[in-house]
mmCIF file of C-alpha atoms in Angstrom:
data_model
loop_
_atom_site.group_PDB
_atom_site.id
_atom_site.type_symbol
_atom_site.label_atom_id
_atom_site.label_comp_id
_atom_site.label_asym_id
_atom_site.label_seq_id
_atom_site.Cartn_x
_atom_site.Cartn_y
_atom_site.Cartn_z
ATOM 1 C CA MET X 179 85.895 -33.231 71.550
ATOM 2 C CA ASP X 180 82.131 -33.990 71.020
ATOM 3 C CA LEU X 181 80.216 -30.779 70.051
ATOM 4 C CA TYR X 182 76.714 -31.809 71.798
ATOM 5 C CA SER X 183 75.119 -34.552 73.856
ATOM 6 C CA GLY X 184 71.858 -36.324 74.823
ATOM 7 C CA LEU X 185 69.625 -37.085 71.696
ATOM 8 C CA PRO X 186 69.532 -33.901 69.134
ATOM 9 C CA TYR X 187 66.097 -33.722 68.338
ATOM 10 C CA TRP X 188 66.791 -33.971 64.098
ATOM 11 C CA ILE X 189 68.834 -37.362 63.941
ATOM 12 C CA ALA X 190 65.593 -39.367 65.684
ATOM 13 C CA LYS X 191 63.813 -37.455 62.672
ATOM 14 C CA ASN X 192 65.579 -37.958 59.969
ATOM 15 C CA PRO X 193 67.018 -40.630 58.644
ATOM 16 C CA LEU X 194 70.844 -40.824 59.162
ATOM 17 C CA TYR X 195 72.675 -39.716 55.476
ATOM 18 C CA ASN X 196 75.376 -42.744 55.624
ATOM 19 C CA TYR X 197 77.527 -40.714 53.224
ATOM 20 C CA TYR X 198 81.328 -42.473 54.141
ATOM 21 C CA ASN X 199 83.813 -41.760 51.397
ATOM 22 C CA PRO X 200 87.426 -40.320 52.696
ATOM 23 C CA LEU X 201 90.652 -39.184 50.491
ATOM 24 C CA GLU X 202 91.960 -42.102 49.818
ATOM 25 C CA SER X 203 94.625 -40.176 47.367
ATOM 26 C CA ASP X 204 96.398 -36.909 46.634
ATOM 27 C CA PHE X 205 93.719 -34.915 45.394
ATOM 28 C CA ASN X 206 93.725 -31.086 43.430
ATOM 29 C CA THR X 207 91.146 -28.462 43.612
ATOM 30 C CA ASP X 208 90.440 -24.859 42.761
ATOM 31 C CA VAL X 209 89.006 -24.933 46.548
ATOM 32 C CA ILE X 210 88.821 -26.635 48.990
ATOM 33 C CA ILE X 211 85.837 -26.318 51.871
ATOM 34 C CA ILE X 212 87.088 -27.602 55.830
ATOM 35 C CA GLY X 213 83.218 -28.747 57.139
ATOM 36 C CA ALA X 214 80.335 -30.629 56.090
ATOM 37 C CA GLY X 215 77.784 -28.649 58.424
ATOM 38 C CA ILE X 216 75.419 -26.757 57.403
ATOM 39 C CA THR X 217 77.800 -23.585 55.973
ATOM 40 C CA GLY X 218 79.718 -26.021 54.239
ATOM 41 C CA ALA X 219 76.729 -27.077 52.394
ATOM 42 C CA LEU X 220 75.589 -23.227 51.487
ATOM 43 C CA VAL X 221 79.159 -21.740 50.628
ATOM 44 C CA ALA X 222 79.251 -25.178 48.066
ATOM 45 C CA HIS X 223 76.293 -24.118 46.834
ATOM 46 C CA GLU X 224 76.328 -20.894 45.713
ATOM 47 C CA LEU X 225 80.135 -21.877 44.570
ATOM 48 C CA CYS X 226 78.784 -24.778 42.465
ATOM 49 C CA ASN X 227 76.165 -22.426 41.176
ATOM 50 C CA ALA X 228 79.452 -19.621 40.251
ATOM 51 C CA GLY X 229 81.081 -22.596 38.422
ATOM 52 C CA ILE X 230 83.633 -22.441 40.921
ATOM 53 C CA LYS X 231 84.995 -26.185 41.313
ATOM 54 C CA CYS X 232 84.925 -27.101 44.863
ATOM 55 C CA ALA X 233 85.206 -29.522 47.120
ATOM 56 C CA ILE X 234 84.190 -30.659 50.661
ATOM 57 C CA VAL X 235 86.607 -32.328 53.641
ATOM 58 C CA ASP X 236 84.601 -33.520 56.582
ATOM 59 C CA LYS X 237 86.215 -35.614 59.619
ATOM 60 C CA ARG X 238 82.685 -36.465 60.770
ATOM 61 C CA SER X 239 79.782 -37.938 58.599
ATOM 62 C CA ILE X 240 77.729 -35.050 56.819
ATOM 63 C CA THR X 241 76.288 -32.878 59.172
ATOM 64 C CA THR X 242 76.661 -34.454 62.368
ATOM 65 C CA GLY X 243 78.556 -31.935 63.740
ATOM 66 C CA SER X 244 77.372 -28.720 65.565
ATOM 67 C CA SER X 245 74.452 -28.376 63.049
ATOM 68 C CA THR X 246 72.861 -30.989 64.275
ATOM 69 C CA ALA X 247 72.504 -29.578 67.724
ATOM 70 C CA SER X 248 70.430 -25.878 66.587
ATOM 71 C CA THR X 249 67.330 -25.116 66.762
ATOM 72 C CA ALA X 250 67.508 -23.225 63.458
ATOM 73 C CA LEU X 251 65.728 -20.413 64.363
ATOM 74 C CA LEU X 252 65.816 -17.760 61.369
ATOM 75 C CA GLN X 253 65.704 -14.389 62.639
ATOM 76 C CA TYR X 254 67.157 -11.412 61.328
ATOM 77 C CA GLU X 255 67.318 -10.206 64.731
ATOM 78 C CA ILE X 256 70.894 -10.089 66.304
ATOM 79 C CA ASP X 257 71.835 -11.275 69.863
ATOM 80 C CA THR X 258 73.093 -8.219 70.342
ATOM 81 C CA PRO X 259 70.117 -5.448 70.340
ATOM 82 C CA LEU X 260 70.762 -3.455 67.329
ATOM 83 C CA CYS X 261 70.462 0.170 70.317
ATOM 84 C CA ASP X 262 73.414 -1.425 72.180
ATOM 85 C CA MET X 263 75.540 -2.291 68.709
ATOM 86 C CA VAL X 264 74.897 1.575 67.300
ATOM 87 C CA LYS X 265 77.323 1.808 70.636
ATOM 88 C CA MET X 266 79.854 -0.827 69.259
ATOM 89 C CA ILE X 267 80.379 -0.563 65.488
ATOM 90 C CA ASP X 268 78.974 2.538 63.345
ATOM 91 C CA GLU X 269 75.836 3.034 63.304
ATOM 92 C CA TYR X 270 75.102 2.988 59.381
ATOM 93 C CA LEU X 271 77.458 -0.558 59.679
ATOM 94 C CA ALA X 272 75.195 -1.627 62.755
ATOM 95 C CA VAL X 273 71.896 -1.259 60.590
ATOM 96 C CA GLN X 274 73.271 -3.085 57.410
ATOM 97 C CA ALA X 275 73.856 -5.809 59.822
ATOM 98 C CA TYR X 276 70.879 -5.616 60.434
ATOM 99 C CA ARG X 277 68.720 -5.379 57.723
ATOM 100 C CA SER X 278 71.651 -8.565 56.186
ATOM 101 C CA CYS X 279 69.868 -10.531 57.870
ATOM 102 C CA LEU X 280 66.841 -9.835 57.022
ATOM 103 C CA GLN X 281 67.299 -10.307 53.497
ATOM 104 C CA SER X 282 68.854 -13.655 54.011
ATOM 105 C CA ILE X 283 65.990 -15.231 55.803
ATOM 106 C CA THR X 284 64.990 -14.828 52.503
ATOM 107 C CA ASP X 285 67.473 -15.348 50.296
ATOM 108 C CA ILE X 286 67.650 -19.100 52.433
ATOM 109 C CA GLU X 287 64.378 -19.801 51.440
ATOM 110 C CA ASN X 288 65.342 -19.299 47.703
ATOM 111 C CA VAL X 289 67.934 -21.272 48.080
ATOM 112 C CA PHE X 290 65.989 -24.549 48.207
ATOM 113 C CA LYS X 291 63.364 -23.405 45.872
ATOM 114 C CA SER X 292 65.985 -23.119 43.801
ATOM 115 C CA ILE X 293 66.474 -27.479 44.023
ATOM 116 C CA GLY X 294 62.948 -28.140 44.636
ATOM 117 C CA PHE X 295 63.600 -28.863 48.378
ATOM 118 C CA ASN X 296 61.243 -27.947 51.737
ATOM 119 C CA PRO X 297 63.822 -28.970 54.409
ATOM 120 C CA ASP X 298 60.065 -27.764 56.774
ATOM 121 C CA PHE X 299 61.025 -24.075 55.835
ATOM 122 C CA GLU X 300 58.043 -22.188 57.441
ATOM 123 C CA ARG X 301 57.783 -18.248 57.826
ATOM 124 C CA VAL X 302 56.157 -17.943 60.924
ATOM 125 C CA PRO X 303 56.394 -14.588 62.866
ATOM 126 C CA SER X 304 58.758 -13.715 66.364
ATOM 127 C CA VAL X 305 58.053 -12.199 69.171
ATOM 128 C CA PHE X 306 60.795 -10.667 71.770
ATOM 129 C CA TYR X 307 59.184 -10.015 75.455
ATOM 130 C CA ALA X 308 60.891 -7.894 78.399
ATOM 131 C CA SER X 309 61.508 -10.191 80.904
ATOM 132 C CA ASP X 310 61.454 -7.450 83.316
ATOM 133 C CA ARG X 311 62.323 -3.610 84.170
ATOM 134 C CA LYS X 312 65.236 -4.171 82.641
ATOM 135 C CA GLY X 313 64.117 -5.502 79.863
ATOM 136 C CA VAL X 314 60.976 -3.389 79.526
ATOM 137 C CA LYS X 315 63.683 -0.260 78.582
ATOM 138 C CA LEU X 316 65.398 -2.215 76.157
ATOM 139 C CA ILE X 317 62.503 -3.306 74.300
ATOM 140 C CA GLU X 318 61.465 0.522 74.294
ATOM 141 C CA ARG X 319 65.256 1.638 73.297
ATOM 142 C CA GLU X 320 65.168 -1.531 70.547
ATOM 143 C CA TYR X 321 61.758 -0.503 68.932
ATOM 144 C CA GLU X 322 62.435 3.319 68.638
ATOM 145 C CA ILE X 323 65.913 2.698 66.758
ATOM 146 C CA ARG X 324 63.779 -0.502 64.783
ATOM 147 C CA LYS X 325 61.256 2.451 63.391
ATOM 148 C CA LYS X 326 63.573 5.247 63.082
ATOM 149 C CA TYR X 327 65.446 1.898 60.379
ATOM 150 C CA LYS X 328 62.308 0.984 58.638
ATOM 151 C CA LEU X 329 63.300 -2.116 60.262
ATOM 152 C CA PRO X 330 60.516 -4.512 60.199
ATOM 153 C CA VAL X 331 58.972 -4.009 64.371
ATOM 154 C CA THR X 332 55.210 -3.904 66.007
ATOM 155 C CA LEU X 333 54.951 -3.567 70.194
ATOM 156 C CA LEU X 334 52.824 -5.202 72.247
ATOM 157 C CA ASP X 335 51.848 -4.042 75.331
ATOM 158 C CA LYS X 336 50.834 -6.492 77.670
ATOM 159 C CA LYS X 337 46.956 -6.909 76.865
ATOM 160 C CA ALA X 338 47.781 -6.863 73.496
ATOM 161 C CA LEU X 339 50.870 -9.480 73.901
ATOM 162 C CA TYR X 340 48.011 -11.718 76.221
ATOM 163 C CA ASP X 341 45.267 -11.337 73.817
ATOM 164 C CA LYS X 342 47.250 -12.515 70.995
ATOM 165 C CA TYR X 343 50.112 -15.084 72.080
ATOM 166 C CA GLY X 344 48.415 -16.053 75.287
ATOM 167 C CA PHE X 345 51.417 -15.277 78.304
ATOM 168 C CA GLN X 346 52.282 -12.725 79.658
ATOM 169 C CA ALA X 347 54.382 -10.473 80.005
ATOM 170 C CA PRO X 348 55.252 -6.596 79.705
ATOM 171 C CA CYS X 349 55.604 -5.910 76.808
ATOM 172 C CA ALA X 350 56.984 -7.149 73.334
ATOM 173 C CA LEU X 351 58.028 -7.171 69.658
ATOM 174 C CA GLU X 352 56.340 -8.962 67.416
ATOM 175 C CA ASN X 353 57.738 -9.188 63.843
ATOM 176 C CA ASN X 354 56.541 -11.524 60.826
ATOM 177 C CA GLU X 355 59.969 -10.991 58.646
ATOM 178 C CA SER X 356 61.443 -14.610 60.629
ATOM 179 C CA ALA X 357 61.392 -18.814 60.132
ATOM 180 C CA GLN X 358 62.435 -21.908 61.167
ATOM 181 C CA ILE X 359 63.787 -24.809 59.794
ATOM 182 C CA ASP X 360 65.756 -28.165 60.134
ATOM 183 C CA ALA X 361 69.055 -27.601 59.577
ATOM 184 C CA TYR X 362 69.481 -31.620 59.759
ATOM 185 C CA LYS X 363 67.801 -31.717 56.773
ATOM 186 C CA ALA X 364 68.732 -28.583 54.699
ATOM 187 C CA ALA X 365 72.190 -29.318 54.966
ATOM 188 C CA THR X 366 71.994 -32.881 54.084
ATOM 189 C CA HIS X 367 69.584 -33.173 51.637
ATOM 190 C CA LEU X 368 71.794 -28.960 50.133
ATOM 191 C CA ILE X 369 75.142 -31.544 49.723
ATOM 192 C CA ASP X 370 73.177 -34.218 47.974
ATOM 193 C CA PHE X 371 71.710 -32.132 45.446
ATOM 194 C CA HIS X 372 75.249 -31.106 43.974
ATOM 195 C CA ILE X 373 76.779 -34.530 44.562
ATOM 196 C CA HIS X 374 74.173 -35.174 41.282
ATOM 197 C CA LYS X 375 73.790 -32.221 39.220
ATOM 198 C CA SER X 376 77.177 -30.469 40.576
ATOM 199 C CA GLY X 377 79.821 -33.240 41.059
ATOM 200 C CA LEU X 378 80.643 -32.338 44.120
ATOM 201 C CA LYS X 379 83.724 -34.136 45.704
ATOM 202 C CA VAL X 380 82.997 -34.689 49.489
ATOM 203 C CA PHE X 381 85.506 -36.450 51.499
ATOM 204 C CA THR X 382 83.626 -37.764 54.835
ATOM 205 C CA ASN X 383 85.724 -39.158 57.898
ATOM 206 C CA THR X 384 89.109 -37.674 56.368
ATOM 207 C CA GLU X 385 91.133 -35.036 59.230
ATOM 208 C CA VAL X 386 92.882 -32.197 58.379
ATOM 209 C CA ALA X 387 96.035 -32.822 60.076
ATOM 210 C CA LYS X 388 98.138 -29.520 59.237
ATOM 211 C CA PHE X 389 98.292 -27.093 56.252
ATOM 212 C CA LYS X 390 101.144 -25.428 54.764
ATOM 213 C CA LYS X 391 100.789 -22.087 52.859
ATOM 214 C CA LYS X 392 102.653 -22.003 49.325
ATOM 215 C CA SER X 393 102.119 -19.445 46.063
ATOM 216 C CA ALA X 394 99.518 -20.183 44.933
ATOM 217 C CA GLY X 395 97.474 -21.824 46.817
ATOM 218 C CA TYR X 396 97.161 -23.960 50.125
ATOM 219 C CA VAL X 397 98.526 -27.605 50.639
ATOM 220 C CA LEU X 398 96.957 -29.817 52.975
ATOM 221 C CA GLN X 399 97.802 -33.028 55.213
ATOM 222 C CA THR X 400 95.284 -35.441 56.011
ATOM 223 C CA THR X 401 96.334 -37.140 59.628
ATOM 224 C CA SER X 402 96.156 -40.293 57.007
ATOM 225 C CA GLY X 403 98.678 -38.607 54.942
ATOM 226 C CA TYR X 404 96.965 -37.457 51.681
ATOM 227 C CA LYS X 405 98.009 -34.107 50.062
ATOM 228 C CA ILE X 406 95.124 -31.696 49.073
ATOM 229 C CA ASN X 407 96.543 -29.573 47.195
ATOM 230 C CA SER X 408 94.082 -26.120 46.288
ATOM 231 C CA LYS X 409 94.230 -22.520 45.226
ATOM 232 C CA TYR X 410 91.790 -21.431 48.204
ATOM 233 C CA VAL X 411 90.868 -22.377 50.779
ATOM 234 C CA ILE X 412 87.477 -22.169 53.749
ATOM 235 C CA ILE X 413 87.006 -22.844 56.990
ATOM 236 C CA ALA X 414 83.230 -23.811 57.656
ATOM 237 C CA ALA X 415 84.215 -25.281 61.070
ATOM 238 C CA GLY X 416 82.222 -23.717 63.298
ATOM 239 C CA PHE X 417 83.934 -23.309 66.557
ATOM 240 C CA GLU X 418 86.511 -25.959 65.312
ATOM 241 C CA ALA X 419 88.085 -23.633 63.413
ATOM 242 C CA GLY X 420 90.184 -21.976 65.902
ATOM 243 C CA ARG X 421 93.264 -23.608 65.143
ATOM 244 C CA PHE X 422 92.827 -22.653 61.791
ATOM 245 C CA LEU X 423 93.171 -19.106 62.668
ATOM 246 C CA PRO X 424 96.248 -17.108 63.981
ATOM 247 C CA LYS X 425 94.379 -16.204 67.156
ATOM 248 C CA GLN X 426 90.947 -16.775 69.103
ATOM 249 C CA VAL X 427 88.029 -14.274 68.441
ATOM 250 C CA MET X 428 85.624 -16.271 69.621
ATOM 251 C CA LYS X 429 84.238 -17.673 73.401
ATOM 252 C CA LEU X 430 82.514 -20.813 73.539
ATOM 253 C CA THR X 431 79.502 -21.124 75.428
ATOM 254 C CA SER X 432 77.426 -23.998 76.596
ATOM 255 C CA THR X 433 73.433 -24.355 75.801
ATOM 256 C CA TYR X 434 71.049 -26.959 76.236
ATOM 257 C CA ALA X 435 67.204 -27.325 74.234
ATOM 258 C CA LEU X 436 64.734 -29.752 75.132
ATOM 259 C CA VAL X 437 61.661 -30.847 73.140
ATOM 260 C CA SER X 438 58.503 -32.445 74.087
ATOM 261 C CA GLU X 439 56.272 -34.781 72.336
ATOM 262 C CA PRO X 440 53.996 -34.114 70.366
ATOM 263 C CA VAL X 441 50.693 -31.648 71.552
ATOM 264 C CA ASP X 442 47.867 -31.351 70.911
ATOM 265 C CA GLU X 443 47.224 -28.281 67.665
ATOM 266 C CA LYS X 444 44.916 -26.442 69.702
ATOM 267 C CA TYR X 445 47.546 -25.702 72.588
ATOM 268 C CA ILE X 446 50.026 -23.462 69.968
ATOM 269 C CA TRP X 447 49.934 -20.329 69.823
ATOM 270 C CA HIS X 448 49.629 -17.962 67.289
ATOM 271 C CA GLU X 449 51.128 -18.933 64.041
ATOM 272 C CA LYS X 450 53.612 -21.642 65.841
ATOM 273 C CA SER X 451 55.736 -17.966 66.996
ATOM 274 C CA LEU X 452 59.503 -17.678 67.926
ATOM 275 C CA ILE X 453 58.930 -16.396 71.249
ATOM 276 C CA TRP X 454 62.258 -15.247 73.207
ATOM 277 C CA GLU X 455 62.984 -12.843 75.980
ATOM 278 C CA THR X 456 65.294 -9.743 77.019
ATOM 279 C CA LYS X 457 66.551 -11.809 80.288
ATOM 280 C CA GLU X 458 70.278 -12.954 79.740
ATOM 281 C CA PRO X 459 71.021 -15.948 79.765
ATOM 282 C CA TYR X 460 67.211 -15.921 77.296
ATOM 283 C CA ILE X 461 65.178 -18.454 76.610
ATOM 284 C CA TYR X 462 64.097 -19.441 73.377
ATOM 285 C CA ILE X 463 60.736 -21.206 71.826
ATOM 286 C CA ARG X 464 59.729 -23.299 68.469
ATOM 287 C CA THR X 465 57.552 -25.248 67.492
ATOM 288 C CA ASP X 466 58.375 -28.362 64.166
ATOM 289 C CA ASN X 467 56.132 -29.636 61.581
ATOM 290 C CA GLU X 468 54.486 -32.099 64.084
ATOM 291 C CA ASN X 469 53.434 -29.643 66.795
ATOM 292 C CA ARG X 470 56.305 -30.475 68.705
ATOM 293 C CA ILE X 471 57.941 -27.912 70.843
ATOM 294 C CA ILE X 472 60.741 -27.178 71.589
ATOM 295 C CA VAL X 473 62.610 -25.078 74.298
ATOM 296 C CA GLY X 474 66.408 -23.768 74.377
ATOM 297 C CA GLY X 475 68.303 -21.746 76.382
ATOM 298 C CA GLU X 476 70.569 -21.567 80.133
ATOM 299 C CA ASP X 477 73.532 -20.948 78.348
ATOM 300 C CA GLU X 478 77.160 -20.654 80.503
ATOM 301 C CA GLU X 479 80.119 -19.814 79.839
ATOM 302 C CA PHE X 480 81.608 -23.238 77.973
ATOM 303 C CA LYS X 481 84.526 -24.951 80.100
ATOM 304 C CA ASP X 482 84.416 -28.508 79.087
ATOM 305 C CA PRO X 483 82.529 -30.827 78.067
ATOM 306 C CA VAL X 484 82.065 -33.432 80.809
ATOM 307 C CA LYS X 485 81.030 -29.977 83.102
ATOM 308 C CA ARG X 486 78.493 -29.320 79.741
ATOM 309 C CA ASP X 487 76.963 -32.538 79.943
ATOM 310 C CA SER X 488 76.802 -33.151 84.048
ATOM 311 C CA LEU X 489 74.694 -29.994 83.562
ATOM 312 C CA LEU X 490 72.096 -31.055 81.491
ATOM 313 C CA ARG X 491 69.745 -32.935 83.598
ATOM 314 C CA LYS X 492 69.658 -29.577 85.817
ATOM 315 C CA LYS X 493 69.368 -27.569 82.976
ATOM 316 C CA VAL X 494 66.732 -29.493 81.327
ATOM 317 C CA SER X 495 64.881 -29.163 84.602
ATOM 318 C CA VAL X 496 64.622 -25.249 84.518
ATOM 319 C CA LEU X 497 63.577 -25.045 81.042
ATOM 320 C CA GLU X 498 60.284 -27.052 82.135
ATOM 321 C CA LYS X 499 59.779 -24.936 84.172
ATOM 322 C CA LYS X 500 60.555 -21.350 82.435
ATOM 323 C CA PHE X 501 58.093 -22.977 79.899
ATOM 324 C CA LYS X 502 55.369 -23.907 81.914
ATOM 325 C CA LYS X 503 55.394 -20.075 83.603
ATOM 326 C CA LEU X 504 55.055 -18.737 80.210
ATOM 327 C CA PHE X 505 52.124 -21.623 79.227
ATOM 328 C CA PRO X 506 50.995 -23.153 82.180
ATOM 329 C CA ASP X 507 47.733 -25.058 80.183
ATOM 330 C CA ILE X 508 50.279 -26.170 77.628
ATOM 331 C CA PRO X 509 50.881 -30.149 78.359
ATOM 332 C CA PHE X 510 54.287 -30.092 77.950
ATOM 333 C CA LYS X 511 56.149 -33.728 78.374
ATOM 334 C CA THR X 512 60.222 -33.638 77.549
ATOM 335 C CA ASP X 513 60.629 -36.207 74.975
ATOM 336 C CA MET X 514 64.510 -35.793 74.705
ATOM 337 C CA ALA X 515 67.272 -32.824 75.431
ATOM 338 C CA TRP X 516 70.514 -31.809 74.618
ATOM 339 C CA CYS X 517 73.238 -29.719 74.953
ATOM 340 C CA GLY X 518 76.036 -28.677 72.566
ATOM 341 C CA THR X 519 78.433 -25.611 71.991
ATOM 342 C CA PHE X 520 78.794 -23.201 70.002
ATOM 343 C CA SER X 521 80.526 -19.840 69.758
ATOM 344 C CA THR X 522 79.518 -16.154 70.324
ATOM 345 C CA THR X 523 81.551 -13.038 69.719
ATOM 346 C CA ASP X 524 82.130 -9.489 71.761
ATOM 347 C CA ASP X 525 79.395 -7.902 69.526
ATOM 348 C CA GLY X 526 77.251 -10.637 68.320
ATOM 349 C CA LEU X 527 78.447 -10.269 65.106
ATOM 350 C CA PRO X 528 80.299 -13.529 62.397
ATOM 351 C CA TYR X 529 83.460 -13.277 61.425
ATOM 352 C CA ILE X 530 83.573 -13.529 57.495
ATOM 353 C CA GLY X 531 86.498 -13.694 54.620
ATOM 354 C CA ALA X 532 89.951 -13.841 55.203
ATOM 355 C CA TRP X 533 92.154 -12.509 58.309
ATOM 356 C CA PRO X 534 94.336 -9.577 57.158
ATOM 357 C CA GLY X 535 97.101 -9.955 55.011
ATOM 358 C CA ALA X 536 95.994 -13.336 54.032
ATOM 359 C CA ASN X 537 93.973 -13.015 50.784
ATOM 360 C CA ARG X 538 93.489 -17.424 49.964
ATOM 361 C CA MET X 539 92.282 -18.643 53.417
ATOM 362 C CA PHE X 540 89.005 -17.648 53.499
ATOM 363 C CA TYR X 541 86.608 -18.293 56.997
ATOM 364 C CA ALA X 542 82.741 -18.790 56.973
ATOM 365 C CA LEU X 543 82.582 -18.520 60.683
ATOM 366 C CA GLY X 544 78.715 -18.139 61.879
ATOM 367 C CA TYR X 545 79.158 -17.632 65.060
ATOM 368 C CA GLY X 546 75.890 -16.220 68.015
ATOM 369 C CA GLY X 547 72.726 -17.006 67.632
ATOM 370 C CA ASN X 548 71.671 -16.357 63.930
ATOM 371 C CA GLY X 549 74.291 -18.999 63.091
ATOM 372 C CA ILE X 550 72.183 -20.501 59.616
ATOM 373 C CA THR X 551 71.691 -16.352 58.088
ATOM 374 C CA PHE X 552 74.816 -15.503 59.120
ATOM 375 C CA SER X 553 76.302 -18.726 57.088
ATOM 376 C CA MET X 554 74.783 -17.983 54.185
ATOM 377 C CA ILE X 555 75.503 -14.427 54.388
ATOM 378 C CA ALA X 556 79.063 -16.348 54.288
ATOM 379 C CA ALA X 557 78.877 -18.019 51.546
ATOM 380 C CA GLN X 558 77.784 -14.992 49.380
ATOM 381 C CA LEU X 559 80.301 -12.938 50.191
ATOM 382 C CA ILE X 560 83.077 -15.723 49.867
ATOM 383 C CA LYS X 561 81.590 -15.856 46.267
ATOM 384 C CA ASN X 562 81.808 -12.872 45.656
ATOM 385 C CA LYS X 563 85.309 -12.040 46.259
ATOM 386 C CA LEU X 564 86.283 -14.799 44.755
ATOM 387 C CA LYS X 565 84.250 -13.324 41.341
ATOM 388 C CA GLY X 566 86.045 -10.409 42.217
ATOM 389 C CA ILE X 567 82.997 -8.360 42.759
ATOM 390 C CA ARG X 568 82.863 -5.952 45.594
ATOM 391 C CA ASP X 569 80.388 -6.111 48.851
ATOM 392 C CA GLU X 570 80.013 -3.653 51.442
ATOM 393 C CA ARG X 571 79.514 -6.407 53.680
ATOM 394 C CA GLU X 572 82.257 -6.760 54.014
ATOM 395 C CA ASN X 573 83.368 -3.557 56.050
ATOM 396 C CA ILE X 574 80.747 -5.231 58.213
ATOM 397 C CA PHE X 575 81.086 -8.930 59.188
ATOM 398 C CA GLY X 576 85.390 -9.345 58.501
ATOM 399 C CA PHE X 577 87.724 -8.752 60.722
ATOM 400 C CA ASN X 578 89.069 -6.079 59.954
ATOM 401 C CA ARG X 579 86.118 -4.417 61.133
ATOM 402 C CA LYS X 580 85.452 -1.159 63.248
ATOM 403 C CA ARG X 581 84.667 -0.515 66.671
ATOM 404 C CA LYS X 582 83.897 2.490 68.420
#
């Protein structure tokens, strides 16, 4: 199935990373990572740095799946507000989930500092605004619980919000701990770095047809009939990971995005902040380093790619109108648009780690709007598991996390 349609901006902006290397013989490794997107790249980085022998396999070319359709906002705020999450899971674990995402942003920044490459990572504020009266109540509750646990947050009233950011809303939460990135550039350069520095093997255009558990690991067989023997398997294939799961743990969602032509610097709001709203489905806004404006949202329950794609023109029109309502004086003209499919969970959290009772297949499933920050956490947590290091985040993001 096509993971997206239209023209994702990152593919148009960046030179395509051509790396055609299908598996053409049987192969042995300690760890095989399925998926060469941003999640697989971060997992490979952590394992290579830890001296763990690993390889990546992907049925497509490097980072040409759903990572190319990501709008790549990096926030510690999770789709499920903290004030609601504490009703779903233990309050301590909910707070730790937020704190883990906060740390993850810095960890992502440090990954790219360590390889001497900046994939357009930029620290920017985040503004979470109330769309309506219901949103005002949510903002007030969310502010109180974040303050209680000393999470970075400032409450802006209507005047302060307009004076600082130039748009009208009843109130908003602000923090200065968010960031944005080019996910395609990040993943391709990280994989390329370890191909050359660490001897990382990456097999593209190689699809896993079936797998079989054995006493000391797994045997994977490709559609071409070749076998991969490994002690451990890490599934970093996004919503396509469903075929490797004993049962479905996520629901599929269609999302839409567009990018404007470059605008004059004078039209860009305060410090290029990320902007998103309380209403569901929410709209979210960011910029890039060329002063293009990226607008996304209008999520729909996924039914099939044909229906998803048929809605693209309508959804682009809705997103344009919503943006122009917020910023009527900005000369916004859509340059390209796309839609894609991603996975969400009931509590807004990812699934990371082994399925209960299985200890050699790990899942790095950064479901939800915080996919990249979740992916960084997954890479660290799985590395620690392989190294025998206890990581309490298993209790937050694992398959057996406790619900109220």
